[in-house]
Short mmCIF file of C-alpha atoms in Angstrom, two decimals:
data_model
loop_
_atom_site.label_atom_id
_atom_site.label_comp_id
_atom_site.label_asym_id
_atom_site.label_seq_id
_atom_site.Cartn_x
_atom_site.Cartn_y
_atom_site.Cartn_z
CA MET Z 1 -21.67 24.48 3.64
CA LYS Z 2 -21.72 24.81 7.63
CA TYR Z 3 -19.27 23.22 10.25
CA PRO Z 4 -20.53 21.91 13.71
CA ASN Z 5 -20.43 25.32 15.70
CA GLY Z 6 -23.00 26.94 13.02
CA LYS Z 7 -21.05 28.84 11.32
CA LYS Z 8 -20.84 29.14 8.09
CA VAL Z 9 -17.09 29.43 6.13
CA ASP Z 10 -15.53 29.58 2.53
CA LYS Z 11 -13.84 26.84 1.67
CA THR Z 12 -11.09 27.86 0.48
CA VAL Z 13 -10.27 29.96 3.57
CA LYS Z 14 -5.98 28.92 4.25
CA PHE Z 15 -5.43 28.70 8.07
CA LYS Z 16 -2.10 28.75 9.69
CA ASN Z 17 -3.25 27.58 13.79
CA THR Z 18 -3.52 24.28 14.41
CA ALA Z 19 -7.81 24.77 16.51
CA ASN Z 20 -8.50 24.37 12.52
CA ARG Z 21 -6.54 21.10 12.57
CA GLY Z 22 -7.71 17.36 13.18
CA MET Z 23 -5.49 15.38 15.88
CA SER Z 24 -2.54 14.81 14.40
CA LEU Z 25 -1.09 15.00 10.81
CA GLU Z 26 -2.18 11.09 10.59
CA ASP Z 27 -5.66 12.86 11.14
CA ASP Z 28 -5.88 15.27 9.22
CA ILE Z 29 -3.84 12.97 6.39
CA ASN Z 30 -6.52 10.55 6.10
CA THR Z 31 -9.55 13.40 5.82
CA SER Z 32 -7.45 15.05 2.54
CA ASN Z 33 -7.01 11.09 1.64
CA ARG Z 34 -10.70 10.68 1.76
CA TYR Z 35 -11.56 14.13 0.51
CA TYR Z 36 -9.41 12.86 -2.85
CA LEU Z 37 -11.22 9.73 -3.02
CA ASP Z 38 -14.41 11.23 -2.20
CA TYR Z 39 -13.86 14.18 -5.31
CA ASP Z 40 -11.48 11.24 -7.49
CA PHE Z 41 -8.77 13.60 -7.36
CA ALA Z 42 -6.16 10.38 -6.47
CA VAL Z 43 -6.75 7.08 -5.01
CA ILE Z 44 -4.63 6.99 -1.08
CA HIS Z 45 -4.49 5.62 1.21
CA LYS Z 46 -2.68 4.96 4.77
CA LYS Z 47 -1.32 1.68 4.44
CA PRO Z 48 -2.05 -0.38 8.66
CA THR Z 49 0.25 -0.51 11.38
CA PRO Z 50 2.31 -3.67 10.24
CA ILE Z 51 2.60 -5.97 13.57
CA THR Z 52 2.75 -9.66 15.11
CA LEU Z 53 0.35 -12.41 15.48
CA VAL Z 54 1.18 -14.12 18.32
CA HIS Z 55 -2.11 -16.20 19.77
CA VAL Z 56 -5.45 -15.57 18.20
CA ASP Z 57 -8.96 -16.74 19.74
CA TYR Z 58 -10.91 -18.64 17.95
CA ALA Z 59 -12.96 -20.02 20.36
CA GLU Z 60 -15.51 -17.56 19.72
CA ARG Z 61 -16.90 -18.00 16.35
CA SER Z 62 -18.44 -14.60 15.83
CA LYS Z 63 -16.14 -13.05 16.48
CA THR Z 64 -11.81 -14.16 16.15
CA LYS Z 65 -10.19 -12.83 19.26
CA ILE Z 66 -6.86 -11.81 19.08
CA THR Z 67 -5.13 -12.13 22.58
CA GLU Z 68 -1.24 -11.00 21.84
CA ALA Z 69 0.07 -9.42 19.31
CA TYR Z 70 3.40 -6.91 18.94
CA PHE Z 71 3.75 -3.50 17.19
CA LYS Z 72 6.21 -4.71 14.27
CA GLU Z 73 8.96 -2.42 12.28
CA PRO Z 74 7.48 -0.78 8.90
CA SER Z 75 9.37 -2.17 6.28
CA THR Z 76 8.08 0.13 3.65
CA THR Z 77 6.16 4.28 4.00
CA ASP Z 78 3.37 3.97 5.52
CA TYR Z 79 1.40 6.19 2.42
CA ASN Z 80 1.19 4.90 -1.36
CA GLY Z 81 -1.44 5.81 -3.49
CA ILE Z 82 -2.34 6.94 -7.63
CA TYR Z 83 -2.89 10.46 -9.16
CA LYS Z 84 -2.44 10.94 -12.58
CA GLY Z 85 -1.48 7.29 -13.42
CA LYS Z 86 1.59 8.55 -11.32
CA TYR Z 87 2.25 6.44 -8.32
CA ILE Z 88 2.61 7.80 -5.01
CA ASP Z 89 4.40 6.63 -2.23
CA PHE Z 90 5.71 8.93 1.11
CA GLU Z 91 5.72 9.16 4.90
CA ALA Z 92 4.70 11.34 7.42
CA LYS Z 93 6.46 12.29 10.61
CA GLU Z 94 5.47 14.82 12.66
CA SER Z 95 8.28 17.44 14.90
CA HIS Z 96 8.09 18.58 17.82
CA SER Z 97 11.43 20.93 17.23
CA LYS Z 98 11.63 24.18 16.24
CA THR Z 99 15.31 23.84 13.51
CA SER Z 100 15.11 20.47 12.33
CA PHE Z 101 13.93 17.38 11.50
CA PRO Z 102 15.31 13.86 13.50
CA PHE Z 103 16.58 11.33 11.04
CA THR Z 104 15.76 9.56 13.80
CA SER Z 105 12.58 9.86 12.88
CA ILE Z 106 12.44 7.68 10.43
CA HIS Z 107 13.41 4.46 9.30
CA ILE Z 108 16.80 3.44 7.68
CA HIS Z 109 13.81 0.82 5.24
CA GLN Z 110 11.75 3.32 4.64
CA ILE Z 111 14.55 4.99 3.07
CA ASN Z 112 15.78 2.62 1.61
CA HIS Z 113 11.87 1.81 -0.26
CA LEU Z 114 12.11 5.67 -1.12
CA LYS Z 115 15.58 5.18 -2.79
CA ALA Z 116 13.89 2.07 -4.39
CA VAL Z 117 10.12 3.38 -5.75
CA SER Z 118 11.43 6.74 -7.23
CA ARG Z 119 14.57 4.94 -8.77
CA HIS Z 120 11.36 3.02 -10.55
CA GLY Z 121 9.60 6.33 -11.19
CA ALA Z 122 7.73 7.11 -7.97
CA ILE Z 123 6.37 10.32 -6.67
CA ALA Z 124 7.53 9.56 -3.64
CA PHE Z 125 8.59 11.88 -0.79
CA ILE Z 126 8.18 13.02 2.75
CA ILE Z 127 5.81 15.25 4.63
CA ILE Z 128 7.33 17.12 7.31
CA ARG Z 129 4.74 18.60 10.20
CA PHE Z 130 6.80 21.00 12.30
CA THR Z 131 3.78 21.64 15.74
CA ALA Z 132 6.06 24.33 16.89
CA LEU Z 133 6.11 26.01 13.32
CA ASN Z 134 2.52 24.71 12.55
CA THR Z 135 3.66 24.65 9.41
CA ASP Z 136 3.87 21.46 7.29
CA TYR Z 137 6.11 21.03 4.10
CA LEU Z 138 6.49 18.37 1.69
CA ILE Z 139 10.13 17.87 0.29
CA LYS Z 140 10.99 15.47 -2.28
CA ALA Z 141 12.33 11.63 -1.61
CA ASP Z 142 15.61 12.88 -3.85
CA ASP Z 143 16.18 16.32 -1.96
CA PHE Z 144 15.84 14.73 0.22
CA ILE Z 145 18.14 10.89 0.36
CA SER Z 146 20.88 13.23 -1.09
CA PHE Z 147 21.22 15.23 1.92
CA TYR Z 148 20.83 12.31 4.29
CA GLU Z 149 23.83 10.73 2.53
CA THR Z 150 25.85 13.13 2.53
CA THR Z 151 25.99 15.38 5.56
CA ASP Z 152 27.38 14.41 8.66
CA ARG Z 153 24.51 15.98 10.36
CA ARG Z 154 21.65 14.11 12.43
CA SER Z 155 18.82 16.08 11.62
CA LEU Z 156 17.20 18.50 9.09
CA PRO Z 157 17.68 21.76 9.19
CA VAL Z 158 14.43 24.28 9.31
CA SER Z 159 16.77 26.49 7.02
CA TRP Z 160 17.65 23.62 4.41
CA ILE Z 161 13.40 22.57 4.32
CA LYS Z 162 12.93 26.63 4.07
CA ASP Z 163 14.87 26.33 0.51
CA ASN Z 164 14.45 22.73 -0.61
CA GLY Z 165 11.08 22.28 0.96
CA TYR Z 166 7.63 23.54 -0.57
CA GLU Z 167 5.25 24.52 1.98
CA ILE Z 168 2.09 22.84 2.29
CA ILE Z 169 -0.99 25.12 1.96
CA SER Z 170 -4.15 23.73 3.17
CA ASN Z 171 -7.83 24.34 4.01
CA TYR Z 172 -10.66 23.31 5.94
CA MET Z 173 -11.81 20.32 3.24
CA CYS Z 174 -8.08 19.43 3.27
CA PRO Z 175 -6.13 19.96 5.73
CA CYS Z 176 -2.85 18.56 4.65
CA ASP Z 177 -3.59 19.03 1.34
CA TYR Z 178 -0.94 17.89 -0.62
CA ILE Z 179 -2.05 17.06 -3.99
CA LYS Z 180 -2.24 20.23 -5.21
CA LEU Z 181 2.05 20.64 -4.83
CA ILE Z 182 2.37 17.85 -6.82
CA ASP Z 183 1.78 19.35 -10.06
CA LYS Z 184 3.55 22.09 -9.36
CA VAL Z 185 6.86 19.84 -8.11
CA PHE Z 186 6.65 17.36 -10.00
CA ASP Z 187 7.92 16.61 -13.79
CA MET C 1 22.63 -22.91 -7.75
CA LYS C 2 21.70 -25.08 -5.12
CA TYR C 3 18.67 -25.85 -3.32
CA PRO C 4 17.95 -27.63 0.47
CA ASN C 5 18.56 -31.16 -0.89
CA GLY C 6 21.85 -30.78 -2.58
CA LYS C 7 20.35 -30.49 -5.91
CA LYS C 8 21.30 -28.56 -8.75
CA VAL C 9 18.30 -27.20 -9.99
CA ASP C 10 17.45 -25.23 -12.92
CA LYS C 11 16.61 -22.11 -13.16
CA THR C 12 14.19 -21.33 -15.33
CA VAL C 13 12.40 -24.92 -15.21
CA LYS C 14 8.10 -25.02 -15.25
CA PHE C 15 6.43 -27.13 -13.03
CA LYS C 16 2.61 -27.42 -12.09
CA ASN C 17 3.00 -29.35 -9.50
CA THR C 18 1.67 -28.45 -6.38
CA ALA C 19 4.99 -29.55 -4.65
CA ASN C 20 7.41 -27.31 -5.48
CA ARG C 21 5.33 -24.72 -4.25
CA GLY C 22 4.96 -23.43 -0.81
CA MET C 23 1.68 -22.97 1.87
CA SER C 24 -0.39 -20.58 -0.08
CA LEU C 25 -0.97 -18.18 -2.89
CA GLU C 26 0.15 -15.38 0.29
CA ASP C 27 3.41 -16.99 0.22
CA ASP C 28 4.36 -17.54 -3.45
CA ILE C 29 3.41 -13.51 -3.63
CA ASN C 30 5.54 -12.46 -0.89
CA THR C 31 8.67 -14.77 -2.14
CA SER C 32 7.84 -13.50 -6.40
CA ASN C 33 8.09 -9.52 -4.36
CA ARG C 34 10.79 -10.59 -2.16
CA TYR C 35 12.70 -11.77 -6.71
CA TYR C 36 10.94 -8.59 -7.71
CA LEU C 37 12.49 -6.58 -4.77
CA ASP C 38 16.50 -7.35 -4.85
CA TYR C 39 16.59 -7.76 -8.70
CA ASP C 40 15.84 -4.20 -8.70
CA PHE C 41 12.82 -5.63 -11.39
CA ALA C 42 9.38 -3.46 -10.30
CA VAL C 43 8.94 -3.09 -5.54
CA ILE C 44 5.96 -4.29 -4.20
CA HIS C 45 4.89 -5.20 -1.57
CA LYS C 46 1.66 -7.18 0.72
CA LYS C 47 -0.17 -4.20 2.83
CA PRO C 48 -0.21 -5.04 6.20
CA THR C 49 -3.53 -7.15 7.72
CA PRO C 50 -6.17 -3.90 9.01
CA ILE C 51 -7.28 -4.83 12.56
CA THR C 52 -8.58 -2.91 14.87
CA LEU C 53 -7.27 -2.24 18.51
CA VAL C 54 -9.63 -2.34 21.27
CA HIS C 55 -6.70 -3.01 24.24
CA VAL C 56 -3.17 -1.81 23.58
CA ASP C 57 -0.28 -2.94 27.30
CA TYR C 58 2.50 -0.04 28.33
CA ALA C 59 3.74 -2.02 31.04
CA GLU C 60 6.43 -3.71 29.90
CA ARG C 61 7.85 -0.83 28.77
CA SER C 62 10.48 -2.45 26.34
CA LYS C 63 7.79 -3.80 23.53
CA THR C 64 4.20 -2.57 24.31
CA LYS C 65 2.00 -5.53 23.89
CA ILE C 66 -1.65 -6.03 21.69
CA THR C 67 -3.88 -7.81 23.92
CA GLU C 68 -7.41 -6.81 22.19
CA ALA C 69 -7.76 -6.86 18.49
CA TYR C 70 -9.37 -8.03 15.96
CA PHE C 71 -9.63 -8.11 11.94
CA LYS C 72 -11.23 -5.32 10.19
CA GLU C 73 -12.82 -6.05 6.73
CA PRO C 74 -9.82 -4.46 4.70
CA SER C 75 -10.98 -0.77 2.35
CA THR C 76 -8.99 -2.00 -0.77
CA THR C 77 -6.72 -4.37 -2.26
CA ASP C 78 -3.47 -6.43 -0.76
CA TYR C 79 -1.07 -5.90 -2.95
CA ASN C 80 0.35 -2.74 -4.98
CA GLY C 81 3.78 -0.98 -6.32
CA ILE C 82 5.34 -0.25 -8.67
CA TYR C 83 6.92 -1.48 -11.97
CA LYS C 84 8.93 0.82 -14.56
CA GLY C 85 7.10 3.62 -13.26
CA LYS C 86 3.24 2.16 -13.58
CA TYR C 87 1.54 2.00 -10.70
CA ILE C 88 0.34 -1.94 -10.25
CA ASP C 89 -2.84 -2.60 -8.26
CA PHE C 90 -3.73 -6.46 -7.48
CA GLU C 91 -5.91 -8.87 -5.52
CA ALA C 92 -4.92 -12.66 -4.72
CA LYS C 93 -7.31 -15.30 -4.36
CA GLU C 94 -7.31 -18.93 -4.28
CA SER C 95 -10.57 -21.67 -4.63
CA HIS C 96 -10.97 -24.83 -4.41
CA SER C 97 -12.97 -25.23 -6.75
CA LYS C 98 -12.58 -26.77 -9.61
CA THR C 99 -15.03 -25.10 -11.73
CA SER C 100 -15.16 -20.56 -11.14
CA PHE C 101 -14.83 -18.84 -8.40
CA PRO C 102 -17.34 -17.32 -6.32
CA PHE C 103 -18.14 -13.29 -5.74
CA THR C 104 -18.05 -14.32 -2.23
CA SER C 105 -14.74 -14.91 -2.03
CA ILE C 106 -14.54 -10.68 -2.45
CA HIS C 107 -15.39 -7.82 -0.71
CA ILE C 108 -17.54 -4.98 -2.89
CA HIS C 109 -14.97 -2.96 -1.50
CA GLN C 110 -12.13 -3.98 -3.30
CA ILE C 111 -13.50 -4.30 -6.53
CA ASN C 112 -14.60 -0.80 -5.63
CA HIS C 113 -11.12 0.21 -4.94
CA LEU C 114 -9.67 -1.63 -8.33
CA LYS C 115 -12.45 0.61 -9.53
CA ALA C 116 -10.83 3.18 -9.06
CA VAL C 117 -7.88 2.36 -8.95
CA SER C 118 -8.22 1.23 -13.30
CA ARG C 119 -9.87 4.76 -13.68
CA HIS C 120 -6.89 6.75 -12.55
CA GLY C 121 -4.83 4.68 -15.12
CA ALA C 122 -3.09 1.85 -12.41
CA ILE C 123 -2.76 -1.70 -13.82
CA ALA C 124 -5.03 -3.50 -11.92
CA PHE C 125 -5.23 -7.76 -11.29
CA ILE C 126 -6.70 -10.23 -9.23
CA ILE C 127 -4.71 -13.24 -9.73
CA ILE C 128 -6.45 -16.25 -8.33
CA ARG C 129 -4.64 -19.62 -7.83
CA PHE C 130 -7.74 -23.01 -8.76
CA THR C 131 -6.33 -24.83 -6.03
CA ALA C 132 -7.52 -28.13 -7.47
CA LEU C 133 -6.37 -27.24 -11.34
CA ASN C 134 -3.12 -26.26 -9.88
CA THR C 135 -3.22 -22.97 -11.39
CA ASP C 136 -2.87 -19.42 -11.62
CA TYR C 137 -4.55 -16.94 -13.49
CA LEU C 138 -4.14 -13.04 -13.63
CA ILE C 139 -7.74 -11.74 -15.11
CA LYS C 140 -7.73 -8.21 -15.73
CA ALA C 141 -9.73 -5.98 -13.97
CA ASP C 142 -11.75 -3.95 -15.91
CA ASP C 143 -12.66 -7.76 -17.17
CA PHE C 144 -13.56 -8.46 -14.43
CA ILE C 145 -15.68 -6.34 -13.64
CA SER C 146 -17.76 -5.69 -16.49
CA PHE C 147 -18.23 -9.70 -16.15
CA TYR C 148 -19.45 -9.31 -12.48
CA GLU C 149 -20.84 -5.71 -13.45
CA THR C 150 -23.86 -7.74 -15.85
CA THR C 151 -23.58 -11.11 -15.32
CA ASP C 152 -26.43 -12.76 -13.27
CA ARG C 153 -24.22 -15.47 -12.19
CA ARG C 154 -22.93 -15.75 -8.73
CA SER C 155 -19.24 -16.83 -9.48
CA LEU C 156 -16.91 -16.20 -12.43
CA PRO C 157 -16.47 -19.67 -14.72
CA VAL C 158 -13.44 -21.77 -15.45
CA SER C 159 -14.18 -21.47 -18.70
CA TRP C 160 -14.79 -17.87 -19.06
CA ILE C 161 -11.20 -17.39 -17.71
CA LYS C 162 -9.17 -19.90 -19.79
CA ASP C 163 -10.78 -17.36 -22.43
CA ASN C 164 -10.25 -13.60 -20.56
CA GLY C 165 -7.62 -14.66 -18.77
CA TYR C 166 -4.17 -15.21 -19.26
CA GLU C 167 -2.23 -17.85 -16.91
CA ILE C 168 0.90 -17.45 -14.86
CA ILE C 169 3.91 -19.04 -15.54
CA SER C 170 5.82 -20.06 -12.74
CA ASN C 171 9.24 -21.10 -11.75
CA TYR C 172 11.69 -22.02 -8.44
CA MET C 173 13.08 -18.57 -7.93
CA CYS C 174 9.50 -17.12 -8.70
CA PRO C 175 6.71 -19.42 -7.35
CA CYS C 176 4.02 -17.39 -8.86
CA ASP C 177 5.75 -14.42 -11.46
CA TYR C 178 2.98 -12.15 -12.32
CA ILE C 179 5.21 -9.57 -13.09
CA LYS C 180 6.43 -10.98 -16.36
CA LEU C 181 2.72 -11.37 -18.04
CA ILE C 182 2.33 -8.08 -17.16
CA ASP C 183 4.57 -6.60 -20.50
CA LYS C 184 2.70 -9.36 -22.59
CA VAL C 185 -1.57 -8.53 -20.84
CA PHE C 186 -1.17 -4.91 -20.22
CA ASP C 187 0.11 -2.15 -23.37
#
């Protein structure tokens, strides 16, 4: 296959430099989800951003225009879907720190949601991209929550993640290939 | 338990008149999902409405204001979640007809999405409320799709739904109690 620069690339090449990656973790997960959908591996979508509508203009019949709205705090995680008959649910966050992931980056509603779906048998996890370390990790929701609920710290240390999380190895086609880890990580 | 009018009500009372119901099927499903969540029966949420942002005003630091946006066609169904470890996915529609449900009421993207999740092992279905008949039906996505793909008709007849669908019996606490049918309908 060929890429815009005309160079042939190995489909299975692994990369560690962000130059090959998309604009953001969200873009990379969306691309990966599209890849899973196209190859019928899994059906996973990002939920739309929740907003509160205040004013909607119906004047133009052809196109209803929202003229005043505000972003709302999410009550669930951003991503869910199905893989091999299993319900998948996760949240994805970027961290610019080299040493830890601050708990303030994730809403308490989202943690409670992950707890609830996990209790009901979901494959639930968090993906954290450490931009400064150029690494993506998958952390099981249960592991994250038990650390979160028992620690006095205000962040998750990278050292803990290295011991308890799973590095996501990606490729050009699938710039955040988290599905590949699921069979291994969840039994 | 007591309701705003001060009357005691039987929690298991079944009703057939819309006076007891909410404003819309969406309201009733949201109330039911809240009930399932409160009693920890299932974790099912409505997805936010997808919109395309055109202009966002960051001037006021306290509250980012969306000043121009448009509704987008949904690429998936409106509801999904987990029940007894199973992935649940469905679309809900109201019909004002007494005789049929027009296929134009459901987007082709949504039908393709139901096909995909069903193929991956989801409990996938459609809920149709016939407002004129004051009845809600659950129809398995597989049944709906096989009719849709083989018929020359442009709508799903109520007579077919009566034979192939399942009537949803609801109550005050749970004004669209579709979960109760799931164990019976899906094996």
